[in-house]
mmCIF file of C-alpha atoms in Angstrom:
data_model
loop_
_atom_site.group_PDB
_atom_site.id
_atom_site.type_symbol
_atom_site.label_atom_id
_atom_site.label_comp_id
_atom_site.label_asym_id
_atom_site.label_seq_id
_atom_site.Cartn_x
_atom_site.Cartn_y
_atom_site.Cartn_z
ATOM 1 C CA MET O 358 -43.074 -40.394 76.516
ATOM 2 C CA SER O 359 -39.723 -40.833 73.758
ATOM 3 C CA ILE O 360 -37.428 -43.861 74.031
ATOM 4 C CA PRO O 361 -34.678 -43.146 75.978
ATOM 5 C CA ASP O 362 -31.107 -44.295 73.207
ATOM 6 C CA GLU O 363 -29.765 -47.511 74.727
ATOM 7 C CA SER O 364 -26.503 -46.232 73.386
ATOM 8 C CA LYS O 365 -26.619 -42.770 75.114
ATOM 9 C CA ASN O 366 -24.795 -41.631 78.486
ATOM 10 C CA TYR O 367 -27.398 -38.901 80.043
ATOM 11 C CA SER O 368 -27.044 -35.724 81.751
ATOM 12 C CA TYR O 369 -28.402 -33.620 84.019
ATOM 13 C CA THR O 370 -28.754 -31.088 81.260
ATOM 14 C CA ASP O 371 -30.384 -33.899 79.077
ATOM 15 C CA TYR O 372 -32.210 -34.677 82.571
ATOM 16 C CA LEU O 373 -34.335 -30.714 82.251
ATOM 17 C CA THR O 374 -33.789 -30.114 79.021
ATOM 18 C CA GLY O 375 -35.730 -33.676 78.571
ATOM 19 C CA ASP O 376 -39.760 -34.172 76.925
ATOM 20 C CA GLU O 377 -42.480 -31.590 79.326
ATOM 21 C CA GLY O 378 -44.130 -34.244 81.165
ATOM 22 C CA GLU O 379 -41.592 -37.112 80.893
ATOM 23 C CA ARG O 380 -40.461 -38.663 84.121
ATOM 24 C CA PHE O 381 -37.089 -40.452 84.922
ATOM 25 C CA GLU O 382 -34.036 -40.316 86.607
ATOM 26 C CA LEU O 383 -30.349 -41.383 86.252
ATOM 27 C CA ILE O 384 -28.125 -44.227 87.375
ATOM 28 C CA ASP O 385 -24.899 -43.436 85.694
ATOM 29 C CA GLY O 386 -26.173 -41.729 82.527
ATOM 30 C CA GLU O 387 -28.746 -44.037 82.306
ATOM 31 C CA LYS O 388 -32.572 -43.031 82.047
ATOM 32 C CA PHE O 389 -34.762 -44.826 84.617
ATOM 33 C CA PRO O 390 -39.521 -44.069 83.325
ATOM 34 C CA MET O 391 -40.665 -43.459 86.528
ATOM 35 C CA SER O 392 -43.589 -45.043 87.653
ATOM 36 C CA PRO O 393 -47.059 -43.356 87.281
ATOM 37 C CA ALA O 394 -48.413 -41.503 90.386
ATOM 38 C CA PRO O 395 -47.942 -43.731 93.322
ATOM 39 C CA SER O 396 -50.943 -45.637 95.782
ATOM 40 C CA ARG O 397 -53.212 -43.957 98.474
ATOM 41 C CA ARG O 398 -51.124 -46.333 100.580
ATOM 42 C CA HIS O 399 -48.292 -45.226 99.304
ATOM 43 C CA GLN O 400 -48.687 -41.609 99.761
ATOM 44 C CA GLN O 401 -50.062 -42.338 103.135
ATOM 45 C CA VAL O 402 -46.918 -44.077 104.711
ATOM 46 C CA LEU O 403 -44.986 -41.088 102.901
ATOM 47 C CA ARG O 404 -46.741 -38.413 104.402
ATOM 48 C CA GLU O 405 -46.190 -40.488 108.344
ATOM 49 C CA LEU O 406 -43.313 -41.063 107.687
ATOM 50 C CA SER O 407 -42.478 -36.749 106.837
ATOM 51 C CA THR O 408 -44.517 -35.758 109.611
ATOM 52 C CA ALA O 409 -42.489 -37.619 112.104
ATOM 53 C CA PHE O 410 -39.723 -36.670 110.059
ATOM 54 C CA THR O 411 -40.598 -32.845 110.106
ATOM 55 C CA ILE O 412 -42.242 -32.827 113.976
ATOM 56 C CA PHE O 413 -38.894 -34.015 114.917
ATOM 57 C CA LEU O 414 -36.467 -32.116 113.058
ATOM 58 C CA ARG O 415 -37.839 -28.915 113.650
ATOM 59 C CA GLU O 416 -35.082 -27.746 116.627
ATOM 60 C CA LYS O 417 -32.316 -29.419 114.261
ATOM 61 C CA GLU O 418 -30.069 -28.101 111.131
ATOM 62 C CA CYS O 419 -31.476 -31.390 109.415
ATOM 63 C CA GLU O 420 -35.261 -30.629 106.383
ATOM 64 C CA VAL O 421 -36.333 -33.295 105.290
ATOM 65 C CA PHE O 422 -37.898 -32.948 101.921
ATOM 66 C CA PHE O 423 -39.973 -35.898 99.743
ATOM 67 C CA ALA O 424 -40.565 -36.485 96.293
ATOM 68 C CA PRO O 425 -40.967 -34.718 93.609
ATOM 69 C CA PHE O 426 -36.980 -33.576 94.862
ATOM 70 C CA ASP O 427 -34.352 -33.900 92.545
ATOM 71 C CA VAL O 428 -31.255 -35.400 93.825
ATOM 72 C CA ARG O 429 -27.594 -35.036 92.267
ATOM 73 C CA LEU O 430 -25.400 -37.907 93.201
ATOM 74 C CA LEU O 431 -21.672 -37.583 92.818
ATOM 75 C CA GLY O 432 -22.086 -34.450 90.775
ATOM 76 C CA GLU O 433 -20.218 -32.404 93.504
ATOM 77 C CA ASN O 434 -18.364 -28.987 92.301
ATOM 78 C CA LYS O 435 -19.354 -30.834 88.104
ATOM 79 C CA GLN O 436 -21.511 -29.102 85.686
ATOM 80 C CA ASP O 437 -24.613 -30.023 84.761
ATOM 81 C CA GLU O 438 -23.485 -31.244 82.320
ATOM 82 C CA GLU O 439 -20.968 -33.980 83.541
ATOM 83 C CA ILE O 440 -24.014 -35.121 86.259
ATOM 84 C CA MET O 441 -24.958 -38.583 85.357
ATOM 85 C CA ASN O 442 -26.904 -39.427 88.091
ATOM 86 C CA VAL O 443 -30.291 -37.689 88.994
ATOM 87 C CA VAL O 444 -32.900 -39.779 91.832
ATOM 88 C CA GLN O 445 -35.592 -38.320 93.433
ATOM 89 C CA PRO O 446 -36.445 -40.907 96.608
ATOM 90 C CA ASP O 447 -39.590 -40.458 97.846
ATOM 91 C CA LEU O 448 -37.991 -39.002 101.108
ATOM 92 C CA SER O 449 -34.831 -37.370 102.231
ATOM 93 C CA ILE O 450 -33.442 -35.477 104.562
ATOM 94 C CA VAL O 451 -30.558 -33.505 104.208
ATOM 95 C CA CYS O 452 -28.041 -31.861 106.968
ATOM 96 C CA ASP O 453 -25.985 -30.271 105.546
ATOM 97 C CA ARG O 454 -27.628 -26.915 104.293
ATOM 98 C CA GLU O 455 -24.529 -26.515 102.099
ATOM 99 C CA LYS O 456 -25.841 -29.362 99.441
ATOM 100 C CA LEU O 457 -28.823 -27.694 99.193
ATOM 101 C CA ASP O 458 -30.073 -25.066 96.672
ATOM 102 C CA ASP O 459 -33.129 -23.976 94.663
ATOM 103 C CA LYS O 460 -32.728 -27.349 92.004
ATOM 104 C CA GLY O 461 -32.872 -29.770 95.372
ATOM 105 C CA CYS O 462 -29.855 -31.480 97.016
ATOM 106 C CA ASN O 463 -26.492 -31.807 95.044
ATOM 107 C CA GLY O 464 -24.915 -34.816 97.236
ATOM 108 C CA ALA O 465 -25.386 -37.331 99.487
ATOM 109 C CA PRO O 466 -28.944 -37.045 101.944
ATOM 110 C CA ASP O 467 -27.801 -37.937 104.947
ATOM 111 C CA MET O 468 -30.691 -40.099 104.604
ATOM 112 C CA ILE O 469 -32.733 -41.762 101.642
ATOM 113 C CA SER O 470 -36.241 -43.901 102.470
ATOM 114 C CA GLU O 471 -38.255 -45.365 99.344
ATOM 115 C CA ILE O 472 -41.278 -46.644 99.513
ATOM 116 C CA LEU O 473 -41.708 -49.768 97.924
ATOM 117 C CA LEU O 474 -43.908 -50.357 94.256
ATOM 118 C CA PRO O 475 -44.420 -53.812 92.396
ATOM 119 C CA THR O 476 -42.432 -52.018 90.206
ATOM 120 C CA SER O 477 -39.869 -50.427 91.839
ATOM 121 C CA ILE O 478 -38.383 -52.748 93.725
ATOM 122 C CA LYS O 479 -35.840 -54.109 91.897
ATOM 123 C CA MET O 480 -34.740 -50.071 91.209
ATOM 124 C CA ASP O 481 -34.922 -49.494 94.885
ATOM 125 C CA ARG O 482 -33.719 -52.937 95.526
ATOM 126 C CA TRP O 483 -30.653 -53.832 93.514
ATOM 127 C CA LYS O 484 -30.305 -50.140 91.138
ATOM 128 C CA LYS O 485 -30.436 -47.510 93.718
ATOM 129 C CA PHE O 486 -28.610 -49.693 96.483
ATOM 130 C CA GLN O 487 -25.945 -49.412 94.500
ATOM 131 C CA LEU O 488 -25.818 -45.423 94.437
ATOM 132 C CA TYR O 489 -27.072 -44.464 97.609
ATOM 133 C CA GLU O 490 -24.169 -46.663 99.079
ATOM 134 C CA LYS O 491 -21.337 -45.273 96.576
ATOM 135 C CA ALA O 492 -22.132 -42.110 97.322
ATOM 136 C CA GLY O 493 -22.687 -42.750 100.821
ATOM 137 C CA VAL O 494 -25.642 -42.213 101.938
ATOM 138 C CA GLU O 495 -25.455 -42.586 106.121
ATOM 139 C CA GLU O 496 -29.092 -44.355 105.665
ATOM 140 C CA TYR O 497 -31.381 -45.972 103.934
ATOM 141 C CA TRP O 498 -34.676 -47.256 104.692
ATOM 142 C CA LEU O 499 -36.999 -49.450 102.309
ATOM 143 C CA VAL O 500 -40.231 -48.845 102.946
ATOM 144 C CA ASP O 501 -43.156 -51.845 102.394
ATOM 145 C CA PRO O 502 -46.362 -50.751 102.128
ATOM 146 C CA VAL O 503 -48.146 -53.715 101.734
ATOM 147 C CA TYR O 504 -45.668 -55.970 104.436
ATOM 148 C CA GLU O 505 -46.000 -53.204 106.173
ATOM 149 C CA SER O 506 -42.157 -53.437 107.294
ATOM 150 C CA VAL O 507 -38.758 -51.153 106.683
ATOM 151 C CA GLU O 508 -35.514 -52.606 106.239
ATOM 152 C CA LEU O 509 -32.609 -50.096 107.929
ATOM 153 C CA TYR O 510 -29.101 -50.218 106.277
ATOM 154 C CA ALA O 511 -26.386 -47.978 107.916
ATOM 155 C CA LEU O 512 -23.225 -46.714 106.006
ATOM 156 C CA ILE O 513 -20.290 -48.561 107.980
ATOM 157 C CA CYS O 514 -16.364 -48.082 106.769
ATOM 158 C CA GLY O 515 -17.911 -47.362 102.625
ATOM 159 C CA LYS O 516 -20.111 -50.514 103.027
ATOM 160 C CA TYR O 517 -24.449 -50.329 103.658
ATOM 161 C CA LYS O 518 -25.647 -53.058 106.695
ATOM 162 C CA PHE O 519 -28.460 -54.410 107.660
ATOM 163 C CA GLN O 520 -29.659 -52.966 110.443
ATOM 164 C CA GLY O 521 -33.069 -55.456 110.818
ATOM 165 C CA VAL O 522 -37.033 -55.251 109.554
ATOM 166 C CA TYR O 523 -38.776 -54.005 111.896
ATOM 167 C CA THR O 524 -42.870 -54.367 111.400
ATOM 168 C CA LYS O 525 -45.836 -52.530 112.233
ATOM 169 C CA GLY O 526 -46.191 -53.229 116.298
ATOM 170 C CA ASP O 527 -41.966 -51.830 116.737
ATOM 171 C CA SER O 528 -40.713 -48.780 117.742
ATOM 172 C CA LEU O 529 -37.804 -47.861 115.544
ATOM 173 C CA SER O 530 -34.560 -46.194 116.139
ATOM 174 C CA VAL O 531 -33.852 -44.273 113.764
ATOM 175 C CA TYR O 532 -29.830 -44.317 113.103
ATOM 176 C CA HIS O 533 -28.728 -41.005 112.488
ATOM 177 C CA PHE O 534 -31.107 -40.055 115.237
ATOM 178 C CA ALA O 535 -30.801 -41.564 118.034
ATOM 179 C CA GLU O 536 -32.159 -39.955 120.545
ATOM 180 C CA LEU O 537 -35.639 -40.642 117.220
ATOM 181 C CA GLU O 538 -37.775 -43.875 118.232
ATOM 182 C CA ILE O 539 -40.880 -43.938 115.539
ATOM 183 C CA ASP O 540 -43.778 -46.352 116.098
ATOM 184 C CA LEU O 541 -44.496 -47.815 112.920
ATOM 185 C CA SER O 542 -48.138 -48.414 113.921
ATOM 186 C CA ARG O 543 -48.688 -45.101 113.021
ATOM 187 C CA ILE O 544 -47.028 -45.178 110.305
ATOM 188 C CA PHE O 545 -49.050 -47.670 109.102
ATOM 189 C CA GLU O 546 -52.328 -46.741 110.840
#
């Protein structure tokens, strides 16, 4: 893997033409290497979350996507070389089909969930938190498979407002889809 040039701002064009096998995300034009393949536990939690959302959303206008799936943020009406934010959230829900194209999502998904890894905590809690808030992602979940918990944030008046921490045994009402309740015992089986 090549070392990123700290003095350069990278764009979506650079992202698309990067070294084969190099996995990174862009935030404000800065390259952030992605972790190697996540743990089996991470994947189990992601599978259960995506299944719960997929079943619920089958009859709705929204779609569920999971990594690897490119989300270009703050890039609406911009050319690839002008887009400076590309992430691959663990789980994205997109209700506006106009944002979807063959490359992924161009714009803010309605909801994003990141499953915490020891190597991603700072990125997910700080860099991505700020980016998702700025981009207008309406709901953000931080899912911790070790402590079997979910922190929920809802975008209210342009800022994330903490909605609570939910743990195994709790039923979590989804902020964006009030009629959906997720049994966290199933998610963290």
